[in-house]
XYZ file of C-alpha atoms in Angstrom:
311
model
C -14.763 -5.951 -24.159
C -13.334 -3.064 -22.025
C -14.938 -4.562 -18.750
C -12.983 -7.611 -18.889
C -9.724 -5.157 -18.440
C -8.824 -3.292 -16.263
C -5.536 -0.438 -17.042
C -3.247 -0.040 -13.874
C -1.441 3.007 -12.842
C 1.681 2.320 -10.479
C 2.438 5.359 -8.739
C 6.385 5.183 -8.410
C 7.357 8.413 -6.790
C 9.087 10.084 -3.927
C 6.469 11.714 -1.240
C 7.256 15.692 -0.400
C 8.570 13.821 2.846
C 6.307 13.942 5.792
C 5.388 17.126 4.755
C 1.524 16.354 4.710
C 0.230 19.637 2.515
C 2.868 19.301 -0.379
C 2.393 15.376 -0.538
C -1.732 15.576 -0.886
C -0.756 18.333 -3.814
C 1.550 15.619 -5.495
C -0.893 12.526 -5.013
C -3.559 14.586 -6.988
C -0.932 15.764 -9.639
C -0.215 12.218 -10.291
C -3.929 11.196 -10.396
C -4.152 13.946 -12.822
C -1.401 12.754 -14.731
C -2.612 8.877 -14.581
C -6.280 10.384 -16.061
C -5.111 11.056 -19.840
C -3.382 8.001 -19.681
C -7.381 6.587 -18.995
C -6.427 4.177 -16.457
C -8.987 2.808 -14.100
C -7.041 2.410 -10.349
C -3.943 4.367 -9.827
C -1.571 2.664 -6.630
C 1.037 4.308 -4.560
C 3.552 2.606 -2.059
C 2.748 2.060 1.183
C 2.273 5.036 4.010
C 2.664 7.120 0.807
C 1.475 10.057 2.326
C 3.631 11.551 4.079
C 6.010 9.002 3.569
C 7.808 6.028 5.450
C 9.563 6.744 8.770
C 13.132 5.567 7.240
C 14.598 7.657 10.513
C 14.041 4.460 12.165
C 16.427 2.190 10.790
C 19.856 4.477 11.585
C 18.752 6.655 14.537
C 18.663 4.250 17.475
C 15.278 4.527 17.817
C 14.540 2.016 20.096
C 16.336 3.548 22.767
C 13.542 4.787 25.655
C 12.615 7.999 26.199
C 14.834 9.285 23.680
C 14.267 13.486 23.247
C 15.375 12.973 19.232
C 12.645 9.790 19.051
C 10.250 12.161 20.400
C 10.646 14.960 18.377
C 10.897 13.398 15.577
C 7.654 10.880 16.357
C 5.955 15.032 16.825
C 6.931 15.547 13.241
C 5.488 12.364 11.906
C 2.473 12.773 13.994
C 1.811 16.391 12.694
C 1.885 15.600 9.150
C -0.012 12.125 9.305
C -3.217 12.434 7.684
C -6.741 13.040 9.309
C -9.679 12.276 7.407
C -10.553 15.658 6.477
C -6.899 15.580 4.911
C -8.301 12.956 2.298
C -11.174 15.329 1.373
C -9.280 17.249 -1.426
C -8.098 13.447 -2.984
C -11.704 12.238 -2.821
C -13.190 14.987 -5.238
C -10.327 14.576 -7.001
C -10.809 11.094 -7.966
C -14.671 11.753 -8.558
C -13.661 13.976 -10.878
C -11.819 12.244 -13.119
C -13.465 9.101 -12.590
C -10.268 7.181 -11.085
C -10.666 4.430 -8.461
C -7.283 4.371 -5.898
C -5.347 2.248 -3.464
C -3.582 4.579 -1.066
C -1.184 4.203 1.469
C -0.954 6.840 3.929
C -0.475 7.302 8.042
C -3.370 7.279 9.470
C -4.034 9.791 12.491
C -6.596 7.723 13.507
C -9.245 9.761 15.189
C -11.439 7.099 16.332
C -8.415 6.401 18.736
C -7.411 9.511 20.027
C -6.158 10.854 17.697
C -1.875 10.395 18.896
C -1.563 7.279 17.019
C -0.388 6.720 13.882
C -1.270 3.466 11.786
C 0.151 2.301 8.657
C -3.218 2.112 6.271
C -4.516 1.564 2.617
C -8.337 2.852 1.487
C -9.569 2.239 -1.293
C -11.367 5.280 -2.875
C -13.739 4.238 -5.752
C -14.441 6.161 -8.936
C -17.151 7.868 -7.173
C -14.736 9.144 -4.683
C -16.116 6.749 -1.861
C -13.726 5.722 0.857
C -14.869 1.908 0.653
C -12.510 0.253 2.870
C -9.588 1.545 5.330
C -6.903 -1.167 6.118
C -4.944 -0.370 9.017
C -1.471 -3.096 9.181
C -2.015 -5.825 11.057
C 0.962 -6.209 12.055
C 3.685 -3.426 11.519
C 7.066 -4.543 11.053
C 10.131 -4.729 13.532
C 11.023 -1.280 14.202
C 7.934 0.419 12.575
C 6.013 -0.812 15.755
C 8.068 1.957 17.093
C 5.682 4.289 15.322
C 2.714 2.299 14.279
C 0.244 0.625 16.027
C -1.460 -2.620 15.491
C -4.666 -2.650 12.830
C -7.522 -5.009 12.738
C -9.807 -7.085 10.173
C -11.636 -4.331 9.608
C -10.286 -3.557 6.171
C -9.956 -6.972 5.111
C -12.583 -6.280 1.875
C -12.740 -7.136 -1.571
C -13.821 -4.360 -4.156
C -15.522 -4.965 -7.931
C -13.468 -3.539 -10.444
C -14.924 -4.127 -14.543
C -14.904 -8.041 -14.256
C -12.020 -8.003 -11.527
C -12.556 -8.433 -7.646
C -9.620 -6.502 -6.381
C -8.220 -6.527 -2.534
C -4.832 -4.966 -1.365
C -2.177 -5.637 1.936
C 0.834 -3.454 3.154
C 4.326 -4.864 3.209
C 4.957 -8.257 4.934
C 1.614 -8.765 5.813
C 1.575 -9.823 1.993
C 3.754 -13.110 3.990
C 0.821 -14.004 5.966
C -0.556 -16.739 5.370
C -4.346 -16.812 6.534
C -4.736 -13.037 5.521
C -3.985 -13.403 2.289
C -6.681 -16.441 2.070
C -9.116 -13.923 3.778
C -8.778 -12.254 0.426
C -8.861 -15.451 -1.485
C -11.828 -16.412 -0.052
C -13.931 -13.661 -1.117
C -13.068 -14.130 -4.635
C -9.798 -11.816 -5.097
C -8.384 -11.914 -8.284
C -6.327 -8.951 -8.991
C -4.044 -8.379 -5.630
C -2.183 -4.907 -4.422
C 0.637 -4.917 -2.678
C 1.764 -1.585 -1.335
C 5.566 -1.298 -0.557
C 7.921 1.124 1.158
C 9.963 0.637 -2.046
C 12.609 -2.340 -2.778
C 13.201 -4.812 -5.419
C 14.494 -6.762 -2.154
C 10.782 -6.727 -0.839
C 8.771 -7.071 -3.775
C 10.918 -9.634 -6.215
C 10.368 -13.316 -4.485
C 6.508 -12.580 -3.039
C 4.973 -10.663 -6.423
C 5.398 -13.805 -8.403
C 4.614 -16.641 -4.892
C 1.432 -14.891 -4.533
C 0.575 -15.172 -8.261
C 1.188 -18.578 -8.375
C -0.255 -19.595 -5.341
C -3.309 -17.260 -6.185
C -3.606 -17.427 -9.759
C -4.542 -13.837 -9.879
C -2.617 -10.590 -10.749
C -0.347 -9.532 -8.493
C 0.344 -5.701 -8.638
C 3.180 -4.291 -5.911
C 3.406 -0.978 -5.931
C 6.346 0.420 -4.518
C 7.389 4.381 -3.785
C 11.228 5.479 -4.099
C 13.180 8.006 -1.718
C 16.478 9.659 -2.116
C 18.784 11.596 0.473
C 17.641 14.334 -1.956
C 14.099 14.077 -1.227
C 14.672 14.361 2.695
C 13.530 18.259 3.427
C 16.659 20.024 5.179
C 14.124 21.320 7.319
C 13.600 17.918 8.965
C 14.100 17.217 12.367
C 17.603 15.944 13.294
C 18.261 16.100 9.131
C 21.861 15.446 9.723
C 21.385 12.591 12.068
C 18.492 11.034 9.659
C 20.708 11.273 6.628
C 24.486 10.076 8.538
C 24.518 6.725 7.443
C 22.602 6.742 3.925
C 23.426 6.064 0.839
C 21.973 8.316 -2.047
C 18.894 5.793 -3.095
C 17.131 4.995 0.512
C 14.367 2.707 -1.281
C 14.974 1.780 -4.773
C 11.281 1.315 -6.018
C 11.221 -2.377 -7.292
C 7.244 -1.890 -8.020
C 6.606 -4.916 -10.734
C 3.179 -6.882 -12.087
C 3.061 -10.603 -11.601
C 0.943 -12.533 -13.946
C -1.142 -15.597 -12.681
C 0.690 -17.957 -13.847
C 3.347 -17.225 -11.700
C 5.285 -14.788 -14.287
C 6.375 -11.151 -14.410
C 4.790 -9.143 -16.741
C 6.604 -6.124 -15.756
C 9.835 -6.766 -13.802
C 10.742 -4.929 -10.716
C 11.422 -1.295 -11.691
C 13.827 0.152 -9.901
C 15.769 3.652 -9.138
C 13.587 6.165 -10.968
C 9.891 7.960 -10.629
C 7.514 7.320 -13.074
C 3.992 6.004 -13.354
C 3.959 2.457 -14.824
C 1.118 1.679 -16.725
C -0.338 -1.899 -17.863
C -3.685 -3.413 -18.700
C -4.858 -6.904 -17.055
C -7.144 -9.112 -18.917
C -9.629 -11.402 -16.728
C -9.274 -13.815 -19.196
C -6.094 -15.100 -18.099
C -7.165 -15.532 -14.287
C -10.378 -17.411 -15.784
C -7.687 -19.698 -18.018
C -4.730 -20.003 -14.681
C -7.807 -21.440 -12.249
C -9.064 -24.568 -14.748
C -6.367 -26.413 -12.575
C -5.917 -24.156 -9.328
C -8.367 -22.672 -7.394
C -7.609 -21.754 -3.743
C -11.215 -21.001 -2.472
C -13.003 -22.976 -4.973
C -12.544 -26.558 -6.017
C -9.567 -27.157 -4.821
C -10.214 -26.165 -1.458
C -12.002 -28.823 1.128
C -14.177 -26.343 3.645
C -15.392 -29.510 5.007
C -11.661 -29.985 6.320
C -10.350 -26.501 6.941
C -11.941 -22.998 7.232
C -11.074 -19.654 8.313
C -12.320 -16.760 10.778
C -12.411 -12.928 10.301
C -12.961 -10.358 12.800
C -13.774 -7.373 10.897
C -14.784 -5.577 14.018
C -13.361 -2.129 13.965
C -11.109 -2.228 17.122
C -12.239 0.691 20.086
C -11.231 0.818 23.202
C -14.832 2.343 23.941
């Protein structure tokens, strides 16, 4: 039975780098691509579009009111993405009939407009932006950039047989959010990564086990290649890099605690795998976090999905 499987598309690629026009035209080349494969969600690394803000790490961004930090934040700001931007995507995956996970910085206008936040939505098959999770909590220096998120986007989706749900980087390490995800019945989990087998290796396979559910991460890669030379302080961004800035490592856990597909790393390609409900149904006869063996009566757990104003 088709609808008790459900064929994955990891989106392992390099972004047109925070160039927000040519990175839209590659996310819908790859969804193209990903269609004749006939694969039913398609997943790119996190804050895909336009890419990460690797500047950070080697550019001594912390330091206060730094000209370079604020050009460069101008840049990033410019080419995050608006929701109009997602327009083009959306009748995309109509189209074809694709449902998505996509990471992209988020120009969120329902807060002005000057901030950027690190987000996921998942667009359905019908094209239907059903969720927008904004980070929690961004990550040392990316709350340099980013702001902070809310519950908002803490949703589980129906997929075939499969109740899917998704979280950015390390907030895949906290605890209580990922059993907001457990709790409404998540058994196929996306991960969306920056891109490193150092990120994704040790927490793919902990959340499958703890879970019992599929664990997806889907990571994007970036060379010194892929940095435009028309980049903002290019020299200064590229000084102390290597030629691979994120490896990729994007991998499939099993529920049993197993990789399926090991953590890819240092190439671009769109890895492709089917998941069978079966084996979730088969992992949780002896484990189930939100269902017998939890105790409610003991301990229980509070979301604010509240959309976060400051009107």
């Amino acid at each position: 039975d088709n609808y008790m499987s459900i064929k994955v598309g990891i989106a392992q690629f390099a972004p047109v780098w925070l160039n927000k026009k040519e990175s839209i035209d590659k996310t819908i080349q790859i969804i193209e691509n990903a269609s004749t494969e006939k694969v039913d969600i398609v997943v790119f690394g996190e804050t895909f579009l336009p890419g990460y803000p690797f500047w950070l790490s080697n550019t001594k961004a912390s330091e206060f009111d730094s000209k370079t930090q604020k050009e460069l934040y101008s840049h990033y700001l410019k080419n995050s993405i608006l929701p109009d931007d997602l327009i083009p995507i959306q009748e995309k995956v109509k189209e074809l009939q694709i449902a998505l996970y996509l990471g992209y910085a988020e120009r969120a206008s329902d807060r002005g407009s000057h901030s950027i936040y690190c987000s996921l939505a998942y667009i359905d098959k019908l094209g239907e932006i059903k969720s927008n999770h904004r980070k929690l909590q961004p990550t040392y220096e990316e709350r340099l950039v980013w702001g902070q998120g809310d519950g908002n986007g803490l949703q589980t989706h129906q997929l075939n047989e499969f109740t899917i749900g998704a979280l950015n980087c390390w907030e895949n390490w906290m605890p209580l959010v990922r059993s907001s995800l457990y709790a409404q019945g998540e058994n196929l989990h996306f991960a969306s990564w920056p891109g490193s087998d150092g990120l994704t290796k040790d927490i793919t396979k902990f959340i499958a086990k703890e879970s019992r559910s599929f664990v997806v991460s889907a990571s994007s890669i970036l060379r010194v290649s892929d940095i435009p030379v028309n980049s903002p302080h290019y020299d200064l961004i590229i000084n102390n890099y290597d030629d691979i800035i994120s490896n990729g490592g994007s991998c499939i856990a099993s529920p049993n605690g197993n990789y399926i597909i090991d953590p890819v790393v240092n190439k671009e390609e769109l890895i492709i795998n089917e998941l069978n409900i079966d084996i979730v149904f088969e992992e949780r006869q002896n484990f189930d976090p939100s269902g017998h063996y939890s105790r409610p009566d003991v301990t229980k757990l509070v979301i604010n999905r509240e959309r976060q104003s400051i009107i």
